[in-house]
Coordinates of C-alpha atoms in Angstrom, one line a residue:
M822 CA 10.7 24.0 4.9
K823 CA 6.9 23.9 5.4
M824 CA 4.7 22.1 2.8
K825 CA 1.3 20.5 2.4
C826 CA 1.4 16.8 1.7
I827 CA -1.0 14.5 -0.2
S828 CA -0.4 10.8 0.7
I829 CA -2.2 8.5 -1.7
D830 CA -2.8 4.7 -1.6
L831 CA -2.8 3.0 -5.0
D832 CA -4.9 -0.1 -5.2
G833 CA -8.6 0.7 -4.8
T834 CA -7.7 4.4 -4.4
L835 CA -5.8 6.1 -7.1
L836 CA -5.9 3.1 -9.4
T837 CA -9.2 2.0 -10.9
S838 CA -10.3 -1.6 -10.8
R839 CA -8.4 -2.0 -14.1
D840 CA -5.1 -0.8 -12.6
E841 CA -5.3 2.6 -14.4
I842 CA -5.2 6.2 -13.3
T843 CA -8.0 8.2 -14.9
E844 CA -7.4 11.3 -16.9
G845 CA -9.3 13.3 -14.3
S846 CA -7.0 12.1 -11.6
I847 CA -3.9 12.7 -13.7
R848 CA -5.0 16.3 -14.2
A849 CA -5.7 16.7 -10.5
L850 CA -2.2 15.4 -9.7
E851 CA -0.7 17.8 -12.1
E852 CA -2.5 20.8 -10.7
L853 CA -1.7 19.8 -7.1
T854 CA 2.0 19.7 -8.1
E855 CA 1.7 23.1 -9.7
K856 CA 0.3 24.5 -6.5
G857 CA 3.3 23.1 -4.6
Y858 CA 1.8 20.1 -2.8
Q859 CA 4.2 17.3 -1.9
L860 CA 2.6 14.2 -3.5
I861 CA 3.5 10.8 -2.1
L862 CA 2.4 7.4 -3.3
N863 CA 1.9 5.3 -0.1
T864 CA 1.2 1.7 -1.0
G865 CA 1.4 -1.9 0.1
R866 CA 2.9 -2.8 -3.3
A867 CA 6.5 -3.6 -3.9
H868 CA 8.5 -1.0 -5.8
A869 CA 8.7 -3.1 -9.0
D870 CA 4.9 -3.4 -9.1
V871 CA 4.5 0.3 -8.8
V872 CA 7.0 1.5 -11.4
K873 CA 5.7 -0.9 -14.0
L874 CA 2.4 1.1 -14.1
E875 CA 2.6 3.4 -17.1
A876 CA 0.7 6.2 -15.4
V877 CA 3.0 6.2 -12.4
Q878 CA 6.1 6.4 -14.6
K879 CA 5.0 9.9 -15.6
L880 CA 4.8 11.0 -11.9
D881 CA 8.0 12.4 -10.4
V882 CA 7.1 11.6 -6.7
P883 CA 8.4 9.7 -3.8
I884 CA 7.0 6.2 -3.4
F885 CA 6.6 4.5 0.0
C886 CA 6.3 0.8 -0.6
V887 CA 5.3 -2.3 1.3
N888 CA 3.2 -0.4 3.9
G889 CA 6.0 2.0 4.8
S890 CA 8.7 -0.6 4.9
V891 CA 10.8 0.9 2.1
L892 CA 10.9 4.6 1.2
Y893 CA 12.0 5.7 -2.2
S894 CA 12.9 9.2 -3.3
E895 CA 11.6 10.7 -6.6
S896 CA 14.8 9.4 -8.3
G897 CA 14.3 5.9 -7.0
E898 CA 16.9 6.1 -4.3
I899 CA 16.2 4.0 -1.1
L900 CA 15.9 6.4 1.8
Y901 CA 14.8 3.9 4.5
E902 CA 14.1 0.2 5.0
A903 CA 12.3 -1.6 7.8
T904 CA 12.8 -5.4 7.8
L905 CA 11.7 -8.5 9.6
S906 CA 14.6 -10.5 11.3
I907 CA 15.1 -14.0 9.9
S908 CA 14.1 -15.5 13.3
T909 CA 10.8 -13.5 13.3
Y910 CA 10.2 -14.5 9.7
K911 CA 10.6 -18.2 10.6
K912 CA 8.2 -17.9 13.5
I913 CA 5.6 -16.2 11.3
F914 CA 6.1 -18.6 8.4
S915 CA 5.7 -21.6 10.7
V916 CA 2.4 -20.3 12.0
L917 CA 1.0 -19.6 8.5
Q918 CA 2.2 -22.9 7.2
K919 CA 0.2 -24.8 9.9
L920 CA -2.9 -22.8 9.0
D921 CA -2.6 -23.8 5.4
V922 CA -3.0 -20.4 3.9
G923 CA -1.3 -18.9 0.8
I924 CA 2.0 -17.2 1.7
L925 CA 3.7 -14.4 -0.2
V926 CA 7.1 -13.2 0.9
Y927 CA 8.3 -9.7 -0.1
T928 CA 12.1 -9.3 -0.1
N929 CA 14.9 -7.2 -1.6
Y930 CA 15.1 -9.9 -4.3
G931 CA 11.4 -9.6 -5.2
G932 CA 8.3 -11.4 -4.1
F933 CA 8.1 -15.2 -3.6
P934 CA 6.4 -17.1 -5.2
S935 CA 4.9 -13.8 -6.4
T936 CA 3.8 -10.4 -5.3
L937 CA 0.1 -9.8 -4.9
P938 CA -1.0 -7.8 -8.1
P939 CA -0.2 -10.6 -10.6
L940 CA -2.4 -13.0 -8.6
H941 CA -5.6 -10.9 -8.6
H942 CA -7.1 -12.7 -11.7
K943 CA -5.9 -16.2 -11.0
S944 CA -8.3 -19.1 -10.3
K945 CA -8.6 -20.9 -7.0
E946 CA -6.9 -23.9 -8.6
E947 CA -4.0 -21.9 -10.0
L948 CA -3.4 -20.3 -6.6
N949 CA -3.5 -23.6 -4.8
T950 CA -1.0 -25.1 -7.2
L951 CA 1.3 -22.0 -6.9
F952 CA 1.4 -22.1 -3.1
H953 CA 1.6 -25.9 -2.7
E954 CA 4.3 -26.4 -5.2
Y955 CA 6.6 -23.6 -4.3
N956 CA 9.8 -24.4 -2.3
Y957 CA 10.0 -21.7 0.3
D958 CA 13.3 -23.0 1.6
D959 CA 15.0 -21.5 -1.4
I960 CA 14.2 -17.9 -0.2
L961 CA 16.7 -18.3 2.7
K962 CA 19.5 -19.2 0.4
Y963 CA 19.9 -15.6 -0.9
D964 CA 22.9 -13.6 0.2
N965 CA 22.1 -10.5 2.3
L966 CA 18.4 -11.3 2.3
K967 CA 16.1 -8.6 3.5
I968 CA 12.5 -9.6 4.3
Y969 CA 10.0 -6.7 4.2
K970 CA 6.6 -8.4 4.4
L971 CA 4.6 -11.6 4.5
I972 CA 1.1 -11.8 3.2
A973 CA -1.3 -14.5 4.3
L974 CA -3.9 -15.1 1.6
V975 CA -7.2 -16.9 1.7
H976 CA -9.8 -17.4 -1.0
Q977 CA -12.6 -14.9 -1.2
E978 CA -15.2 -17.2 0.2
D979 CA -13.0 -17.8 3.3
V980 CA -12.4 -14.2 4.4
E981 CA -13.5 -15.0 8.0
R982 CA -10.3 -17.1 8.3
I983 CA -8.3 -13.9 8.4
E984 CA -9.4 -13.3 12.0
E985 CA -8.1 -16.8 12.8
V986 CA -4.7 -15.9 11.2
T987 CA -4.6 -12.6 13.2
K988 CA -5.2 -14.4 16.5
A989 CA -2.6 -17.1 15.7
L990 CA 0.1 -14.5 15.2
A991 CA -0.9 -12.3 18.2
G992 CA 2.0 -13.7 20.3
I993 CA 4.7 -12.6 17.9
D994 CA 6.5 -9.4 19.0
D995 CA 7.7 -6.5 16.9
V996 CA 5.3 -6.9 14.0
T997 CA 2.5 -4.9 12.5
M998 CA -0.6 -6.5 10.9
A999 CA -3.0 -4.9 8.5
S1000 CA -5.2 -5.9 5.5
S1001 CA -5.0 -4.3 2.1
F1002 CA -7.9 -6.5 1.0
P1003 CA -10.5 -8.4 3.1
N1004 CA -9.0 -11.8 2.1
N1005 CA -5.4 -11.0 3.2
L1006 CA -3.3 -10.2 6.2
E1007 CA 0.0 -8.3 5.7
I1008 CA 2.7 -8.8 8.3
T1009 CA 5.6 -6.3 8.5
S1010 CA 8.1 -5.0 11.0
H1011 CA 6.4 -2.8 13.7
E1012 CA 8.6 0.0 12.2
A1013 CA 6.7 -0.3 8.9
H1014 CA 3.7 1.9 9.0
K1015 CA 2.2 4.2 6.4
G1016 CA 1.8 7.0 9.0
K1017 CA 5.3 6.7 10.5
A1018 CA 6.7 6.7 6.9
L1019 CA 5.3 10.3 6.5
F1020 CA 7.1 11.5 9.6
R1021 CA 10.3 9.7 8.6
Y1022 CA 10.3 11.3 5.2
Q1023 CA 9.9 14.8 6.8
E1024 CA 12.9 14.1 9.0
I1025 CA 15.1 12.6 6.2
M1026 CA 14.3 15.5 3.8
N1027 CA 14.3 18.2 6.4
L1028 CA 10.7 19.1 5.6
S1029 CA 7.7 20.0 7.8
F1030 CA 4.2 19.0 6.6
D1031 CA 1.8 21.5 8.2
E1032 CA -1.1 19.7 6.5
I1033 CA -1.4 16.0 5.5
Y1034 CA -4.2 14.7 3.4
A1035 CA -4.4 10.9 3.3
F1036 CA -6.4 8.9 0.8
G1037 CA -7.1 5.2 1.1
D1038 CA -9.5 2.3 1.0
G1039 CA -8.0 -0.6 3.1
G1040 CA -7.0 -1.6 6.6
N1041 CA -3.3 -0.7 5.9
D1042 CA -4.5 2.9 5.2
L1043 CA -5.7 3.4 8.8
A1044 CA -2.1 4.0 9.8
Q1045 CA -1.9 7.1 7.5
F1046 CA -5.4 8.2 8.5
E1047 CA -4.1 8.4 12.1
V1048 CA -1.5 11.1 11.3
A1049 CA -3.5 13.0 8.7
T1050 CA -5.0 16.5 9.0
K1051 CA -7.8 15.2 6.8
S1052 CA -8.4 11.5 5.9
V1053 CA -10.4 10.5 2.9
A1054 CA -11.9 7.1 2.4
M1055 CA -12.9 5.9 -1.0
G1056 CA -16.6 5.1 -1.8
N1057 CA -15.5 1.5 -2.5
A1058 CA -13.8 1.1 1.0
P1059 CA -15.3 -1.3 3.5
L1060 CA -17.7 0.4 5.9
H1061 CA -15.3 0.1 8.9
I1062 CA -12.6 2.0 6.9
Q1063 CA -15.1 4.7 5.9
Q1064 CA -16.1 5.1 9.5
K1065 CA -12.5 6.0 10.5
A1066 CA -12.1 8.7 7.8
D1067 CA -13.0 12.4 8.0
L1068 CA -14.5 12.3 4.5
I1069 CA -15.9 9.8 2.1
T1070 CA -15.5 10.4 -1.6
K1071 CA -16.7 8.5 -4.7
T1072 CA -15.3 5.1 -5.7
N1073 CA -12.0 4.6 -7.4
D1074 CA -13.9 3.8 -10.7
E1075 CA -15.8 7.1 -10.3
D1076 CA -12.7 9.4 -10.1
G1077 CA -13.0 9.5 -6.4
F1078 CA -9.6 11.0 -5.8
A1079 CA -10.1 13.9 -8.2
Y1080 CA -13.6 14.5 -6.9
A1081 CA -12.3 14.7 -3.3
V1082 CA -9.5 17.2 -4.0
R1083 CA -11.7 19.4 -6.2
H1084 CA -15.1 19.3 -4.5
L1085 CA -14.7 18.0 -0.9
L1086 CA -11.4 19.5 0.1
K1087 CA -11.4 22.2 -2.5
L1088 CA -7.6 22.1 -2.8
I1089 CA -7.8 22.9 -6.5
S1090 CA -10.3 24.4 -8.9
T1091 CA -13.3 22.5 -10.1
E1092 CA -13.4 21.4 -13.7
E1093 CA -16.1 24.0 -14.3
E1094 CA -13.9 26.8 -13.0
I1095 CA -11.0 25.7 -15.2
V1096 CA -13.2 25.9 -18.3
V1097 CA -14.2 29.4 -17.4

């Protein structure tokens, strides 16, 4: 079955800086659904952090989480998982610990000591306390543990250290590294990939996407840009991300997603045409 697909990142893309989806974007999503487009949320967030968003709860769409590590159907069923082996996890963790960066671990039991969204508004002191006091040994005590992702986190004024972290991890095989924000590095299985996830979903669901429109703002979105028929970077995306996209729309706080699908891609009618 052939379909057209819209693959949308969340943070910095569909979500505003206040973690909301604008009315304009909600209307655009509804109209795209009516026209038969397959909508997919393709995010670095864990599933629990996606479904707690009120606007997302109203969307009946597949959700690809943790940079393509875990694919969920519209009904919340897990379709696919890509995990890091415990031995690989230990290697990565050891390197990150020596570099004295903040470490987040995403698992099938949740994020330890947290996932990323709840940390966005914490102070430098609060973050330092969280990371230095947490006992990471407790993570490995869980039964049937699945590790999806590690995030190395530095303070905003230390973003140049991310390059140092990337170089330090370069010798570890079978991992993929990408940044969702300039001050982090996300490490997943090499099978976790926002672009590969789109191909996997087609295979699992026996679909064929003859067109893929990918929307994003971060380094982890380049993976979906690679496989897209048309890639759209947000106006708030860093310059090097914008340079990799086919089109650049307005920012996430200026209804950039809705503007792109109406005015740049012309997939649905403009607001003026709707009124008429």
